[in-house]
mmCIF file of N, CA and C in Angstrom:
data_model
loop_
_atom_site.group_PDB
_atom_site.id
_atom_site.type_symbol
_atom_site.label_atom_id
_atom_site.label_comp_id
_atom_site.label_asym_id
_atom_site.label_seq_id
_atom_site.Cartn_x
_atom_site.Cartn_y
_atom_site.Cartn_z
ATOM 1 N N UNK K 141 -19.650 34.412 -66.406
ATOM 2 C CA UNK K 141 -18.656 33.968 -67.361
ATOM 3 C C UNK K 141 -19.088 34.360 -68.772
ATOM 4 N N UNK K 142 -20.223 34.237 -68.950
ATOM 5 C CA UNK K 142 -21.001 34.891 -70.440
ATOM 6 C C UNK K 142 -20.540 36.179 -70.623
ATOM 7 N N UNK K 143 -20.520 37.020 -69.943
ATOM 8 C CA UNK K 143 -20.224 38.406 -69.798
ATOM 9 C C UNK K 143 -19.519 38.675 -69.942
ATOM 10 N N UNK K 144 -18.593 37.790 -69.501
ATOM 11 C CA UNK K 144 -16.586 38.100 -69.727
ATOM 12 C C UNK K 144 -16.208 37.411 -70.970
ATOM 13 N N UNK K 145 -16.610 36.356 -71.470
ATOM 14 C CA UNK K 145 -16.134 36.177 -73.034
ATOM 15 C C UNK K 145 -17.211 37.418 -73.959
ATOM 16 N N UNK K 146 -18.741 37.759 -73.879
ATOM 17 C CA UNK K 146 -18.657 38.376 -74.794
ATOM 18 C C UNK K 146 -18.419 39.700 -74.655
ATOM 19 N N UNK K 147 -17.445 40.391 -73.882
ATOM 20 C CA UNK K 147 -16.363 41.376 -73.843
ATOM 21 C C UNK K 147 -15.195 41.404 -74.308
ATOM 22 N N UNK K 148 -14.659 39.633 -74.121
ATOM 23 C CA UNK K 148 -13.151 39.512 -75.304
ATOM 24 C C UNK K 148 -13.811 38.527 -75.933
ATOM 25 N N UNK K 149 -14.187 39.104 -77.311
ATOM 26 C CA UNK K 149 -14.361 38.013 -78.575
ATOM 27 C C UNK K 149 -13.085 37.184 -79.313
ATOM 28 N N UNK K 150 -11.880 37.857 -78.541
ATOM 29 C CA UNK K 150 -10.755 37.005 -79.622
ATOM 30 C C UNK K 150 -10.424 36.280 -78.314
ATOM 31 N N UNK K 151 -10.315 36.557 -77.580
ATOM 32 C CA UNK K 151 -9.911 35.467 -75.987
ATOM 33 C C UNK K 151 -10.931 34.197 -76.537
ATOM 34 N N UNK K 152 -11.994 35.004 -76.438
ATOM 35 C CA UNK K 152 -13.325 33.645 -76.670
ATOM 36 C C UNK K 152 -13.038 32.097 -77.300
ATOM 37 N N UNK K 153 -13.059 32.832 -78.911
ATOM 38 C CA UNK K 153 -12.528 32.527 -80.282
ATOM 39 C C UNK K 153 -10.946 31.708 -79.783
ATOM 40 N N UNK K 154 -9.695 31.797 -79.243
ATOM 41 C CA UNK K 154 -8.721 31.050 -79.230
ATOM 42 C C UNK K 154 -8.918 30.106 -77.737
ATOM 43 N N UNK K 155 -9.685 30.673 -76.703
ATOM 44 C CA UNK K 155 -10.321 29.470 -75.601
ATOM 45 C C UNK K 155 -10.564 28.177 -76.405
ATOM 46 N N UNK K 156 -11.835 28.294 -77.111
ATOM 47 C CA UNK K 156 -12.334 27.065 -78.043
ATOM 48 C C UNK K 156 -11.598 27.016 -79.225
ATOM 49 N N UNK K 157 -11.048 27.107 -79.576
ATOM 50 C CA UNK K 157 -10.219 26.867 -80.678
ATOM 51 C C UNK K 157 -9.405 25.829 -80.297
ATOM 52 N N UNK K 158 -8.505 26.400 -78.666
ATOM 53 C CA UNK K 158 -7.335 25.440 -78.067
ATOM 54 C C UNK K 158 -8.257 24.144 -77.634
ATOM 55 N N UNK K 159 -9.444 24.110 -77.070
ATOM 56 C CA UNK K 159 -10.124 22.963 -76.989
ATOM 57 C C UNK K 159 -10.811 22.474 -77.484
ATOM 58 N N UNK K 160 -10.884 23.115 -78.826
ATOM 59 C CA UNK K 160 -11.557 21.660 -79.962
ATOM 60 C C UNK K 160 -9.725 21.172 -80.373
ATOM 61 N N UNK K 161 -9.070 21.803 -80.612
ATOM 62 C CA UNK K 161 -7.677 21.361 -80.945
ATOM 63 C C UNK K 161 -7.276 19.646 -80.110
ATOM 64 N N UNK K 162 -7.471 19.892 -78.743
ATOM 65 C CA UNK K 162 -7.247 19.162 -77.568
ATOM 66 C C UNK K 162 -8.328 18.010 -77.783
ATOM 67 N N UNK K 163 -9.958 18.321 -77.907
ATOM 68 C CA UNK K 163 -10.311 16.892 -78.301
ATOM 69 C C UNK K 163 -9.943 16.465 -79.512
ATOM 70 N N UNK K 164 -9.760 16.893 -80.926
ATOM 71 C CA UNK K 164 -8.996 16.619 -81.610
ATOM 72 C C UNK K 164 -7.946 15.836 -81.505
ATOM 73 N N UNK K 165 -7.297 16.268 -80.960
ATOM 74 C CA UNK K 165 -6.002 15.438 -80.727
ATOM 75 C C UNK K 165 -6.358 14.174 -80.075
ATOM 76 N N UNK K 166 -6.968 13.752 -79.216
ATOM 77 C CA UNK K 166 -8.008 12.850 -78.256
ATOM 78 C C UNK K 166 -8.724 12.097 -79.237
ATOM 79 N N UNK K 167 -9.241 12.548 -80.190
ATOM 80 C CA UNK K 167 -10.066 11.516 -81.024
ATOM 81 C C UNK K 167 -9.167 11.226 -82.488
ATOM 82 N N UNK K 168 -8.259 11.896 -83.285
ATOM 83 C CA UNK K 168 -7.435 11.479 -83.757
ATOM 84 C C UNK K 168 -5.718 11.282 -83.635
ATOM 85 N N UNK K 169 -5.330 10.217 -83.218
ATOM 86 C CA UNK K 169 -3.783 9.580 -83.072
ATOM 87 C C UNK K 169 -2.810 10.248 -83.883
ATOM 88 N N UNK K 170 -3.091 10.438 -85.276
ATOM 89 C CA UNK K 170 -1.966 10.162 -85.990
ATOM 90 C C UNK K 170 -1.108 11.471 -86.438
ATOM 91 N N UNK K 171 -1.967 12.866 -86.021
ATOM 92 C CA UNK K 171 -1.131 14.590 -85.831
ATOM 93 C C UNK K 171 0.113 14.069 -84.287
ATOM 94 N N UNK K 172 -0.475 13.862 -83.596
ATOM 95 C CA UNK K 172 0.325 13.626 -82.158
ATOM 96 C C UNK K 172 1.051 13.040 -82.332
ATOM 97 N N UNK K 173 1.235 11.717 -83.551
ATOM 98 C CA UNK K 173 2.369 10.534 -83.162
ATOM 99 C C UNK K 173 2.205 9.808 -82.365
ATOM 100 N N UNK K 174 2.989 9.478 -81.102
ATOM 101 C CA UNK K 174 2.701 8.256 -79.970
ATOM 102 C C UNK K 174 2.033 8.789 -78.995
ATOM 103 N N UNK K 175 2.108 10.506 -78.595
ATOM 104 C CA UNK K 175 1.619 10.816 -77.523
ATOM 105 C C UNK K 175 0.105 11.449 -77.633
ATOM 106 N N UNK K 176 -0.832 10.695 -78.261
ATOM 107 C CA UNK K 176 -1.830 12.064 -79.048
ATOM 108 C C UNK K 176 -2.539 12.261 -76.906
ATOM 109 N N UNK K 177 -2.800 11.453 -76.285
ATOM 110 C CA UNK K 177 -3.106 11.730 -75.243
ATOM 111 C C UNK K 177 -2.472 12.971 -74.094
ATOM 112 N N UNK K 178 -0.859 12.843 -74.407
ATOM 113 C CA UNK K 178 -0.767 13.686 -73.709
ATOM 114 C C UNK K 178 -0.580 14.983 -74.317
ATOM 115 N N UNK K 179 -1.002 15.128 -75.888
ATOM 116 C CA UNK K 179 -1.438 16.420 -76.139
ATOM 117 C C UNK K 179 -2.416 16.777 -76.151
ATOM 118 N N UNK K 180 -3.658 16.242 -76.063
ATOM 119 C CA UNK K 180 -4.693 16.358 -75.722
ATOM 120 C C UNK K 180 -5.439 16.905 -74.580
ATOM 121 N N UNK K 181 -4.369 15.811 -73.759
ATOM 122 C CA UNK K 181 -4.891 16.652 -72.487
ATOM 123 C C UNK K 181 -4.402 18.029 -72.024
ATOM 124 N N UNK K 182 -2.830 18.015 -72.380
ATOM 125 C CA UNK K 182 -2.313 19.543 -72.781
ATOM 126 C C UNK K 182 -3.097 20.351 -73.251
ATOM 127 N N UNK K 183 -3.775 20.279 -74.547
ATOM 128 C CA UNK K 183 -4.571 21.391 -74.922
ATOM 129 C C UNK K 183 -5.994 21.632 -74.459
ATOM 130 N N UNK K 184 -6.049 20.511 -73.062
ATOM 131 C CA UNK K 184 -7.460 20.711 -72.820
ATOM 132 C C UNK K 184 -7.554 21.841 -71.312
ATOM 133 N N UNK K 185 -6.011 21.298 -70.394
ATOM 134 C CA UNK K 185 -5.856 21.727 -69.288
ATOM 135 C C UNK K 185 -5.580 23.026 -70.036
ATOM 136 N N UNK K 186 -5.370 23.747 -70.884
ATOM 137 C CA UNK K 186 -4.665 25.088 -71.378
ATOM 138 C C UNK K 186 -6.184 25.978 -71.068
ATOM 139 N N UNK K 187 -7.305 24.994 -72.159
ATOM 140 C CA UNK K 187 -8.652 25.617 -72.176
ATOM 141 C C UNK K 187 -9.674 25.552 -70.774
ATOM 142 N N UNK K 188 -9.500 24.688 -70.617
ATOM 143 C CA UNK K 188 -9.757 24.824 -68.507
ATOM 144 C C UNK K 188 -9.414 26.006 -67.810
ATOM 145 N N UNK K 189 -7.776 26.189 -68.049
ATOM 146 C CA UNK K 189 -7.288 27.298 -67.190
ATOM 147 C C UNK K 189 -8.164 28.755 -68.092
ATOM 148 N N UNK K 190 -7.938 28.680 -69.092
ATOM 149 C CA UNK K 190 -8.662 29.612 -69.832
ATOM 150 C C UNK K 190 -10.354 30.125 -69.716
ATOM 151 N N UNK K 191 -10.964 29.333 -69.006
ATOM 152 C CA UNK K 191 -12.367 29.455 -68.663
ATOM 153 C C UNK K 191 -11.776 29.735 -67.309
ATOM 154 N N UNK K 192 -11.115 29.131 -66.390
ATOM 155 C CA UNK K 192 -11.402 29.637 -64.912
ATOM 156 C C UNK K 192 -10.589 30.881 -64.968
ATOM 157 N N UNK K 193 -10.131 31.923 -65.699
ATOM 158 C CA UNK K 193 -9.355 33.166 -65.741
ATOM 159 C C UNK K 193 -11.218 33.816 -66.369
ATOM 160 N N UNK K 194 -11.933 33.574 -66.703
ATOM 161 C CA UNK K 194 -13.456 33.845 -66.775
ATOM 162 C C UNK K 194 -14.185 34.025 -65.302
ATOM 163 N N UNK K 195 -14.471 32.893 -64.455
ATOM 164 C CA UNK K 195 -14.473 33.017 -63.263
ATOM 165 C C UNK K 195 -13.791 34.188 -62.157
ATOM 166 N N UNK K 196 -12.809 34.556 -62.447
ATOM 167 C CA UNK K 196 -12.174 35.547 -60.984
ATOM 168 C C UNK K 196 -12.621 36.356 -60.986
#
């Protein structure tokens, strides 16, 4: 998986970007409004899928 992000440095770079975004959202309420959880977890399942497209 090391190998395959440092081959795409901008894949890399917006992977963690979308999942500091996602705990973000998780540790502050008030960008989200009522749902900060279920954007959170939205932007976390985005960065999940984004590491296991690393894996194949």
């Amino acid at each position: 998986m090391l190998k395959y992000f440092s081959k795409r440095p901008f894949y890399n770079a917006v992977i963690h970007t979308v999942a500091g975004i996602g705990i973000g959202f998780l540790l502050t309420y008030t960008v989200a409004g009522i749902h900060p959880v279920r954007w959170g977890v939205a932007f976390l399942v985005i960065a999940l899928l984004g590491h296991l497209q690393a894996l194949r």
